[in-house]
Amino acid sequence: MNRRHWVLGGLAGVALLAAGLLVAQQPFGAGAATSAPAASSSEAARSADAVEERRKITDDPVAPKHEPDGYDVTIVSYSDYQCPFCRKMHPVLERLAEQDGKIRIVYRDWPIFGAASEEAAKAAIASQWQGKHAEFHDALMQIEGRLDQAKIKAAAESAGVNWSKLETDLDERWREIGGVIDRTNRQAAQMGLQGTPALLVGPYLIPGALDDQTLAQAVQLAREFEQGS
């Protein structure tokens, strides 16, 4: 079975859910009560916990977002600017957002490839306060090879980012920026992610990069599952 069919088969069978973290109908944690009323109460509590945990992932106020009006599916993208597969996944997400006007993308920077990755992630997050995240994110994803500060600054310049303001925002908002990265690290660990890229497409957790057709099919499955958002 090739990767595309394996991924879609897993989605159709709800086999790639993050241990009940993302979908209210799935148990959150192990163990079941012996009586029916107690089990029902426990399941309701776990469902509420799962909904709240999913909200923390998708609606984090500091995580940059592409958020069109009337979106009905949310994709959460876990990525590192030095990850070659993230760079391949980037244009696939861009094309989907352009072709499908009801896709929200939440960018969860997960810098796992060292100090340069963390520097790029913090700069990208900070760029949203001058309305330049989309352009800067795109420029960073097009860099080839290892990152360094010179490449990051060159990407900022090509994206129209005011570097002086960026440095000010990095200094003044360091708690917010560091906080969202810390939250992303904890969530990735809780979901058992092993590396980048990883996507949450509606309620489905998909490790690795996808092609255009497979991602579109995953979005359709998400739409069929409680409207996918």
PDB file of C-alpha atoms in Angstrom:
ATOM      1  CA  MET A   1       0.000   0.000   0.000  1.00  0.00           C
ATOM      2  CA  ASN A   2       1.463   3.399  -0.937  1.00  0.00           C
ATOM      3  CA  ARG A   3       1.674   6.318   1.487  1.00  0.00           C
ATOM      4  CA  ARG A   4      -1.315   8.178  -0.011  1.00  0.00           C
ATOM      5  CA  HIS A   5      -3.666   5.219   0.413  1.00  0.00           C
ATOM      6  CA  TRP A   6      -2.263   4.463   3.871  1.00  0.00           C
ATOM      7  CA  VAL A   7      -2.939   8.004   5.069  1.00  0.00           C
ATOM      8  CA  LEU A   8      -6.451   8.143   3.663  1.00  0.00           C
ATOM      9  CA  GLY A   9      -7.241   4.670   4.936  1.00  0.00           C
ATOM     10  CA  GLY A  10      -6.168   5.770   8.396  1.00  0.00           C
ATOM     11  CA  LEU A  11      -8.280   8.888   8.204  1.00  0.00           C
ATOM     12  CA  ALA A  12     -11.364   7.034   7.061  1.00  0.00           C
ATOM     13  CA  GLY A  13     -10.975   4.642   9.965  1.00  0.00           C
ATOM     14  CA  VAL A  14     -10.317   7.471  12.431  1.00  0.00           C
ATOM     15  CA  ALA A  15      -6.998   5.712  13.093  1.00  0.00           C
ATOM     16  CA  LEU A  16      -4.804   8.785  13.145  1.00  0.00           C
ATOM     17  CA  LEU A  17      -6.452  10.617  16.025  1.00  0.00           C
ATOM     18  CA  ALA A  18      -4.168  12.026  18.700  1.00  0.00           C
ATOM     19  CA  ALA A  19      -5.146   9.719  21.571  1.00  0.00           C
ATOM     20  CA  GLY A  20      -8.520  11.379  22.038  1.00  0.00           C
ATOM     21  CA  LEU A  21      -7.016  14.868  22.243  1.00  0.00           C
ATOM     22  CA  LEU A  22      -8.737  16.222  19.166  1.00  0.00           C
ATOM     23  CA  VAL A  23     -12.169  14.677  18.929  1.00  0.00           C
ATOM     24  CA  ALA A  24     -14.781  14.987  21.599  1.00  0.00           C
ATOM     25  CA  GLN A  25     -16.296  11.584  20.818  1.00  0.00           C
ATOM     26  CA  GLN A  26     -13.018   9.765  21.526  1.00  0.00           C
ATOM     27  CA  PRO A  27     -12.059   8.782  25.100  1.00  0.00           C
ATOM     28  CA  PHE A  28      -9.577  11.133  26.766  1.00  0.00           C
ATOM     29  CA  GLY A  29      -7.345   8.818  28.767  1.00  0.00           C
ATOM     30  CA  ALA A  30      -7.668   5.206  29.808  1.00  0.00           C
ATOM     31  CA  GLY A  31     -10.094   3.423  32.091  1.00  0.00           C
ATOM     32  CA  ALA A  32     -13.849   3.003  32.115  1.00  0.00           C
ATOM     33  CA  ALA A  33     -16.383   3.090  34.941  1.00  0.00           C
ATOM     34  CA  THR A  34     -18.300  -0.048  35.788  1.00  0.00           C
ATOM     35  CA  SER A  35     -21.823   1.390  35.840  1.00  0.00           C
ATOM     36  CA  ALA A  36     -23.551   2.940  32.834  1.00  0.00           C
ATOM     37  CA  PRO A  37     -24.405   6.280  34.515  1.00  0.00           C
ATOM     38  CA  ALA A  38     -20.831   6.722  35.774  1.00  0.00           C
ATOM     39  CA  ALA A  39     -19.421   5.853  32.354  1.00  0.00           C
ATOM     40  CA  SER A  40     -21.701   8.377  30.720  1.00  0.00           C
ATOM     41  CA  SER A  41     -20.610  11.097  33.116  1.00  0.00           C
ATOM     42  CA  SER A  42     -16.945  10.204  32.640  1.00  0.00           C
ATOM     43  CA  GLU A  43     -17.255  10.234  28.864  1.00  0.00           C
ATOM     44  CA  ALA A  44     -18.937  13.636  28.950  1.00  0.00           C
ATOM     45  CA  ALA A  45     -16.114  15.027  31.080  1.00  0.00           C
ATOM     46  CA  ARG A  46     -13.487  13.574  28.750  1.00  0.00           C
ATOM     47  CA  SER A  47     -15.320  14.995  25.757  1.00  0.00           C
ATOM     48  CA  ALA A  48     -15.319  18.458  27.317  1.00  0.00           C
ATOM     49  CA  ASP A  49     -11.591  18.119  28.076  1.00  0.00           C
ATOM     50  CA  ALA A  50     -10.883  17.055  24.501  1.00  0.00           C
ATOM     51  CA  VAL A  51     -12.790  20.015  23.062  1.00  0.00           C
ATOM     52  CA  GLU A  52     -10.915  22.406  25.332  1.00  0.00           C
ATOM     53  CA  GLU A  53      -7.531  20.902  24.445  1.00  0.00           C
ATOM     54  CA  ARG A  54      -8.322  21.128  20.762  1.00  0.00           C
ATOM     55  CA  ARG A  55      -9.352  24.764  21.189  1.00  0.00           C
ATOM     56  CA  LYS A  56      -5.998  25.532  22.804  1.00  0.00           C
ATOM     57  CA  ILE A  57      -4.266  24.149  19.721  1.00  0.00           C
ATOM     58  CA  THR A  58      -6.391  25.847  17.076  1.00  0.00           C
ATOM     59  CA  ASP A  59      -7.221  29.155  18.764  1.00  0.00           C
ATOM     60  CA  ASP A  60      -3.968  30.119  20.472  1.00  0.00           C
ATOM     61  CA  PRO A  61      -3.994  33.944  20.353  1.00  0.00           C
ATOM     62  CA  VAL A  62      -0.264  34.215  19.541  1.00  0.00           C
ATOM     63  CA  ALA A  63       0.018  31.528  16.852  1.00  0.00           C
ATOM     64  CA  PRO A  64      -0.061  33.214  13.406  1.00  0.00           C
ATOM     65  CA  LYS A  65      -3.046  32.307  11.249  1.00  0.00           C
ATOM     66  CA  HIS A  66      -4.455  32.484   7.754  1.00  0.00           C
ATOM     67  CA  GLU A  67      -8.108  32.932   8.679  1.00  0.00           C
ATOM     68  CA  PRO A  68     -10.608  33.747   5.920  1.00  0.00           C
ATOM     69  CA  ASP A  69     -14.179  34.676   6.762  1.00  0.00           C
ATOM     70  CA  GLY A  70     -16.508  31.694   6.812  1.00  0.00           C
ATOM     71  CA  TYR A  71     -13.797  29.047   7.083  1.00  0.00           C
ATOM     72  CA  ASP A  72     -15.108  25.551   7.779  1.00  0.00           C
ATOM     73  CA  VAL A  73     -11.921  23.479   8.118  1.00  0.00           C
ATOM     74  CA  THR A  74      -8.882  24.227  10.247  1.00  0.00           C
ATOM     75  CA  ILE A  75      -5.441  22.900   9.384  1.00  0.00           C
ATOM     76  CA  VAL A  76      -2.778  23.187  12.051  1.00  0.00           C
ATOM     77  CA  SER A  77       0.729  23.018  10.602  1.00  0.00           C
ATOM     78  CA  TYR A  78       3.669  21.992  12.797  1.00  0.00           C
ATOM     79  CA  SER A  79       6.867  22.939  11.003  1.00  0.00           C
ATOM     80  CA  ASP A  80      10.510  23.973  11.244  1.00  0.00           C
ATOM     81  CA  TYR A  81      12.069  26.401   8.768  1.00  0.00           C
ATOM     82  CA  GLN A  82      15.087  24.125   8.337  1.00  0.00           C
ATOM     83  CA  CYS A  83      13.034  20.993   7.670  1.00  0.00           C
ATOM     84  CA  PRO A  84      13.328  20.036   3.970  1.00  0.00           C
ATOM     85  CA  PHE A  85       9.969  18.251   4.003  1.00  0.00           C
ATOM     86  CA  CYS A  86       8.305  21.327   5.533  1.00  0.00           C
ATOM     87  CA  ARG A  87       9.693  23.330   2.618  1.00  0.00           C
ATOM     88  CA  LYS A  88       8.092  20.825   0.229  1.00  0.00           C
ATOM     89  CA  MET A  89       4.801  20.941   2.154  1.00  0.00           C
ATOM     90  CA  HIS A  90       4.648  24.745   2.130  1.00  0.00           C
ATOM     91  CA  PRO A  91       3.565  25.241  -1.530  1.00  0.00           C
ATOM     92  CA  VAL A  92       0.982  22.463  -1.144  1.00  0.00           C
ATOM     93  CA  LEU A  93      -0.646  24.368   1.723  1.00  0.00           C
ATOM     94  CA  GLU A  94      -0.349  27.645  -0.186  1.00  0.00           C
ATOM     95  CA  ARG A  95      -2.110  26.223  -3.233  1.00  0.00           C
ATOM     96  CA  LEU A  96      -4.865  24.743  -1.079  1.00  0.00           C
ATOM     97  CA  ALA A  97      -5.460  28.073   0.687  1.00  0.00           C
ATOM     98  CA  GLU A  98      -5.609  29.847  -2.681  1.00  0.00           C
ATOM     99  CA  GLN A  99      -7.970  27.349  -4.276  1.00  0.00           C
ATOM    100  CA  ASP A 100     -10.209  26.708  -1.269  1.00  0.00           C
ATOM    101  CA  GLY A 101     -11.411  29.903   0.383  1.00  0.00           C
ATOM    102  CA  LYS A 102     -12.765  28.108   3.462  1.00  0.00           C
ATOM    103  CA  ILE A 103      -9.500  26.803   4.888  1.00  0.00           C
ATOM    104  CA  ARG A 104      -8.011  28.267   8.062  1.00  0.00           C
ATOM    105  CA  ILE A 105      -4.312  27.527   8.588  1.00  0.00           C
ATOM    106  CA  VAL A 106      -2.800  27.820  12.064  1.00  0.00           C
ATOM    107  CA  TYR A 107       0.998  28.001  12.014  1.00  0.00           C
ATOM    108  CA  ARG A 108       2.550  26.247  15.009  1.00  0.00           C
ATOM    109  CA  ASP A 109       6.283  26.888  14.845  1.00  0.00           C
ATOM    110  CA  TRP A 110       8.082  23.864  16.257  1.00  0.00           C
ATOM    111  CA  PRO A 111      11.826  24.647  15.984  1.00  0.00           C
ATOM    112  CA  ILE A 112      13.498  21.267  16.488  1.00  0.00           C
ATOM    113  CA  PHE A 113      16.555  21.720  14.259  1.00  0.00           C
ATOM    114  CA  GLY A 114      18.576  23.968  16.538  1.00  0.00           C
ATOM    115  CA  ALA A 115      19.255  27.604  17.361  1.00  0.00           C
ATOM    116  CA  ALA A 116      18.810  28.955  13.828  1.00  0.00           C
ATOM    117  CA  SER A 117      15.400  27.296  13.609  1.00  0.00           C
ATOM    118  CA  GLU A 118      14.379  28.922  16.881  1.00  0.00           C
ATOM    119  CA  GLU A 119      15.626  32.323  15.718  1.00  0.00           C
ATOM    120  CA  ALA A 120      13.638  32.031  12.482  1.00  0.00           C
ATOM    121  CA  ALA A 121      10.528  30.850  14.319  1.00  0.00           C
ATOM    122  CA  LYS A 122      10.607  33.752  16.772  1.00  0.00           C
ATOM    123  CA  ALA A 123      11.174  36.247  13.952  1.00  0.00           C
ATOM    124  CA  ALA A 124       8.287  34.801  11.936  1.00  0.00           C
ATOM    125  CA  ILE A 125       5.923  34.969  14.901  1.00  0.00           C
ATOM    126  CA  ALA A 126       6.982  38.555  15.632  1.00  0.00           C
ATOM    127  CA  SER A 127       6.405  39.621  12.021  1.00  0.00           C
ATOM    128  CA  GLN A 128       2.639  39.215  12.452  1.00  0.00           C
ATOM    129  CA  TRP A 129       2.578  42.460  14.482  1.00  0.00           C
ATOM    130  CA  GLN A 130       3.496  44.387  11.371  1.00  0.00           C
ATOM    131  CA  GLY A 131       1.150  42.362   9.160  1.00  0.00           C
ATOM    132  CA  LYS A 132       3.950  40.548   7.343  1.00  0.00           C
ATOM    133  CA  HIS A 133       3.740  36.967   8.528  1.00  0.00           C
ATOM    134  CA  ALA A 134       2.459  35.490   5.267  1.00  0.00           C
ATOM    135  CA  GLU A 135       5.193  37.136   3.206  1.00  0.00           C
ATOM    136  CA  PHE A 136       7.970  36.378   5.695  1.00  0.00           C
ATOM    137  CA  HIS A 137       6.838  32.787   6.221  1.00  0.00           C
ATOM    138  CA  ASP A 138       6.879  32.270   2.464  1.00  0.00           C
ATOM    139  CA  ALA A 139      10.353  33.798   2.121  1.00  0.00           C
ATOM    140  CA  LEU A 140      11.770  31.675   4.956  1.00  0.00           C
ATOM    141  CA  MET A 141      10.326  28.496   3.474  1.00  0.00           C
ATOM    142  CA  GLN A 142      12.067  29.187   0.170  1.00  0.00           C
ATOM    143  CA  ILE A 143      15.562  29.348   1.692  1.00  0.00           C
ATOM    144  CA  GLU A 144      17.789  26.457   0.683  1.00  0.00           C
ATOM    145  CA  GLY A 145      20.208  24.752   3.029  1.00  0.00           C
ATOM    146  CA  ARG A 146      21.047  25.675   6.587  1.00  0.00           C
ATOM    147  CA  LEU A 147      19.709  28.896   8.073  1.00  0.00           C
ATOM    148  CA  ASP A 148      21.762  31.646   9.628  1.00  0.00           C
ATOM    149  CA  GLN A 149      21.002  35.194  10.690  1.00  0.00           C
ATOM    150  CA  ALA A 150      22.124  36.642   7.360  1.00  0.00           C
ATOM    151  CA  LYS A 151      19.658  34.432   5.477  1.00  0.00           C
ATOM    152  CA  ILE A 152      16.876  35.248   7.929  1.00  0.00           C
ATOM    153  CA  LYS A 153      17.498  38.989   7.544  1.00  0.00           C
ATOM    154  CA  ALA A 154      17.617  38.650   3.750  1.00  0.00           C
ATOM    155  CA  ALA A 155      14.263  36.823   3.819  1.00  0.00           C
ATOM    156  CA  ALA A 156      12.827  39.579   6.012  1.00  0.00           C
ATOM    157  CA  GLU A 157      14.012  42.239   3.586  1.00  0.00           C
ATOM    158  CA  SER A 158      12.534  40.418   0.581  1.00  0.00           C
ATOM    159  CA  ALA A 159       9.235  40.109   2.480  1.00  0.00           C
ATOM    160  CA  GLY A 160       9.111  43.819   3.293  1.00  0.00           C
ATOM    161  CA  VAL A 161       9.648  43.301   7.016  1.00  0.00           C
ATOM    162  CA  ASN A 162      10.934  46.302   8.936  1.00  0.00           C
ATOM    163  CA  TRP A 163      13.883  44.731  10.759  1.00  0.00           C
ATOM    164  CA  SER A 164      14.139  47.485  13.349  1.00  0.00           C
ATOM    165  CA  LYS A 165      10.493  47.077  14.309  1.00  0.00           C
ATOM    166  CA  LEU A 166      10.922  43.313  14.290  1.00  0.00           C
ATOM    167  CA  GLU A 167      13.743  43.577  16.805  1.00  0.00           C
ATOM    168  CA  THR A 168      11.598  45.851  18.967  1.00  0.00           C
ATOM    169  CA  ASP A 169       8.698  43.393  18.884  1.00  0.00           C
ATOM    170  CA  LEU A 170      11.042  40.485  19.663  1.00  0.00           C
ATOM    171  CA  ASP A 171      12.322  42.394  22.690  1.00  0.00           C
ATOM    172  CA  GLU A 172       8.991  43.684  23.968  1.00  0.00           C
ATOM    173  CA  ARG A 173       6.945  40.542  23.275  1.00  0.00           C
ATOM    174  CA  TRP A 174       9.487  37.880  24.197  1.00  0.00           C
ATOM    175  CA  ARG A 175       7.188  36.341  26.785  1.00  0.00           C
ATOM    176  CA  GLU A 176       4.343  35.935  24.282  1.00  0.00           C
ATOM    177  CA  ILE A 177       6.629  34.543  21.598  1.00  0.00           C
ATOM    178  CA  GLY A 178       8.446  32.168  23.912  1.00  0.00           C
ATOM    179  CA  GLY A 179       5.151  31.146  25.452  1.00  0.00           C
ATOM    180  CA  VAL A 180       3.549  30.034  22.202  1.00  0.00           C
ATOM    181  CA  ILE A 181       6.636  28.025  21.255  1.00  0.00           C
ATOM    182  CA  ASP A 182       6.602  26.356  24.678  1.00  0.00           C
ATOM    183  CA  ARG A 183       2.916  25.516  24.284  1.00  0.00           C
ATOM    184  CA  THR A 184       3.575  24.041  20.861  1.00  0.00           C
ATOM    185  CA  ASN A 185       6.417  21.915  22.256  1.00  0.00           C
ATOM    186  CA  ARG A 186       4.132  20.540  24.982  1.00  0.00           C
ATOM    187  CA  GLN A 187       1.294  19.823  22.563  1.00  0.00           C
ATOM    188  CA  ALA A 188       3.611  18.041  20.131  1.00  0.00           C
ATOM    189  CA  ALA A 189       4.906  15.854  22.959  1.00  0.00           C
ATOM    190  CA  GLN A 190       1.384  15.142  24.192  1.00  0.00           C
ATOM    191  CA  MET A 191       0.326  14.041  20.706  1.00  0.00           C
ATOM    192  CA  GLY A 192       3.423  11.910  20.294  1.00  0.00           C
ATOM    193  CA  LEU A 193       4.749  13.767  17.259  1.00  0.00           C
ATOM    194  CA  GLN A 194       8.144  12.490  16.152  1.00  0.00           C
ATOM    195  CA  GLY A 195       9.139  15.292  13.790  1.00  0.00           C
ATOM    196  CA  THR A 196       8.118  17.851  11.224  1.00  0.00           C
ATOM    197  CA  PRO A 197       6.024  18.371   9.246  1.00  0.00           C
ATOM    198  CA  ALA A 198       2.836  17.261  10.967  1.00  0.00           C
ATOM    199  CA  LEU A 199      -0.693  18.393  10.208  1.00  0.00           C
ATOM    200  CA  LEU A 200      -3.985  18.431  12.023  1.00  0.00           C
ATOM    201  CA  VAL A 201      -6.658  18.477   9.348  1.00  0.00           C
ATOM    202  CA  GLY A 202      -9.886  19.027  11.219  1.00  0.00           C
ATOM    203  CA  PRO A 203      -9.890  16.193  13.780  1.00  0.00           C
ATOM    204  CA  TYR A 204      -7.228  14.119  12.008  1.00  0.00           C
ATOM    205  CA  LEU A 205      -3.543  13.951  12.870  1.00  0.00           C
ATOM    206  CA  ILE A 206      -1.294  13.308   9.866  1.00  0.00           C
ATOM    207  CA  PRO A 207       2.472  12.920  10.280  1.00  0.00           C
ATOM    208  CA  GLY A 208       4.656  13.822   7.308  1.00  0.00           C
ATOM    209  CA  ALA A 209       4.168  15.734   4.075  1.00  0.00           C
ATOM    210  CA  LEU A 210       1.251  15.242   1.686  1.00  0.00           C
ATOM    211  CA  ASP A 211       0.737  15.930  -1.990  1.00  0.00           C
ATOM    212  CA  ASP A 212      -2.045  18.206  -3.269  1.00  0.00           C
ATOM    213  CA  GLN A 213      -4.542  15.444  -3.996  1.00  0.00           C
ATOM    214  CA  THR A 214      -4.116  13.672  -0.679  1.00  0.00           C
ATOM    215  CA  LEU A 215      -4.395  16.888   1.311  1.00  0.00           C
ATOM    216  CA  ALA A 216      -7.557  17.853  -0.575  1.00  0.00           C
ATOM    217  CA  GLN A 217      -9.063  14.445   0.191  1.00  0.00           C
ATOM    218  CA  ALA A 218      -8.134  14.812   3.858  1.00  0.00           C
ATOM    219  CA  VAL A 219      -9.898  18.189   3.920  1.00  0.00           C
ATOM    220  CA  GLN A 220     -13.018  16.604   2.410  1.00  0.00           C
ATOM    221  CA  LEU A 221     -13.005  13.918   5.096  1.00  0.00           C
ATOM    222  CA  ALA A 222     -12.637  16.617   7.741  1.00  0.00           C
ATOM    223  CA  ARG A 223     -15.632  18.461   6.311  1.00  0.00           C
ATOM    224  CA  GLU A 224     -17.657  15.298   6.624  1.00  0.00           C
ATOM    225  CA  PHE A 225     -16.708  15.040  10.297  1.00  0.00           C
ATOM    226  CA  GLU A 226     -18.679  17.653  12.217  1.00  0.00           C
ATOM    227  CA  GLN A 227     -17.873  20.418   9.722  1.00  0.00           C
ATOM    228  CA  GLY A 228     -14.136  19.973  10.321  1.00  0.00           C
ATOM    229  CA  SER A 229     -13.393  23.208  12.180  1.00  0.00           C
TER     230      SER A 229
END
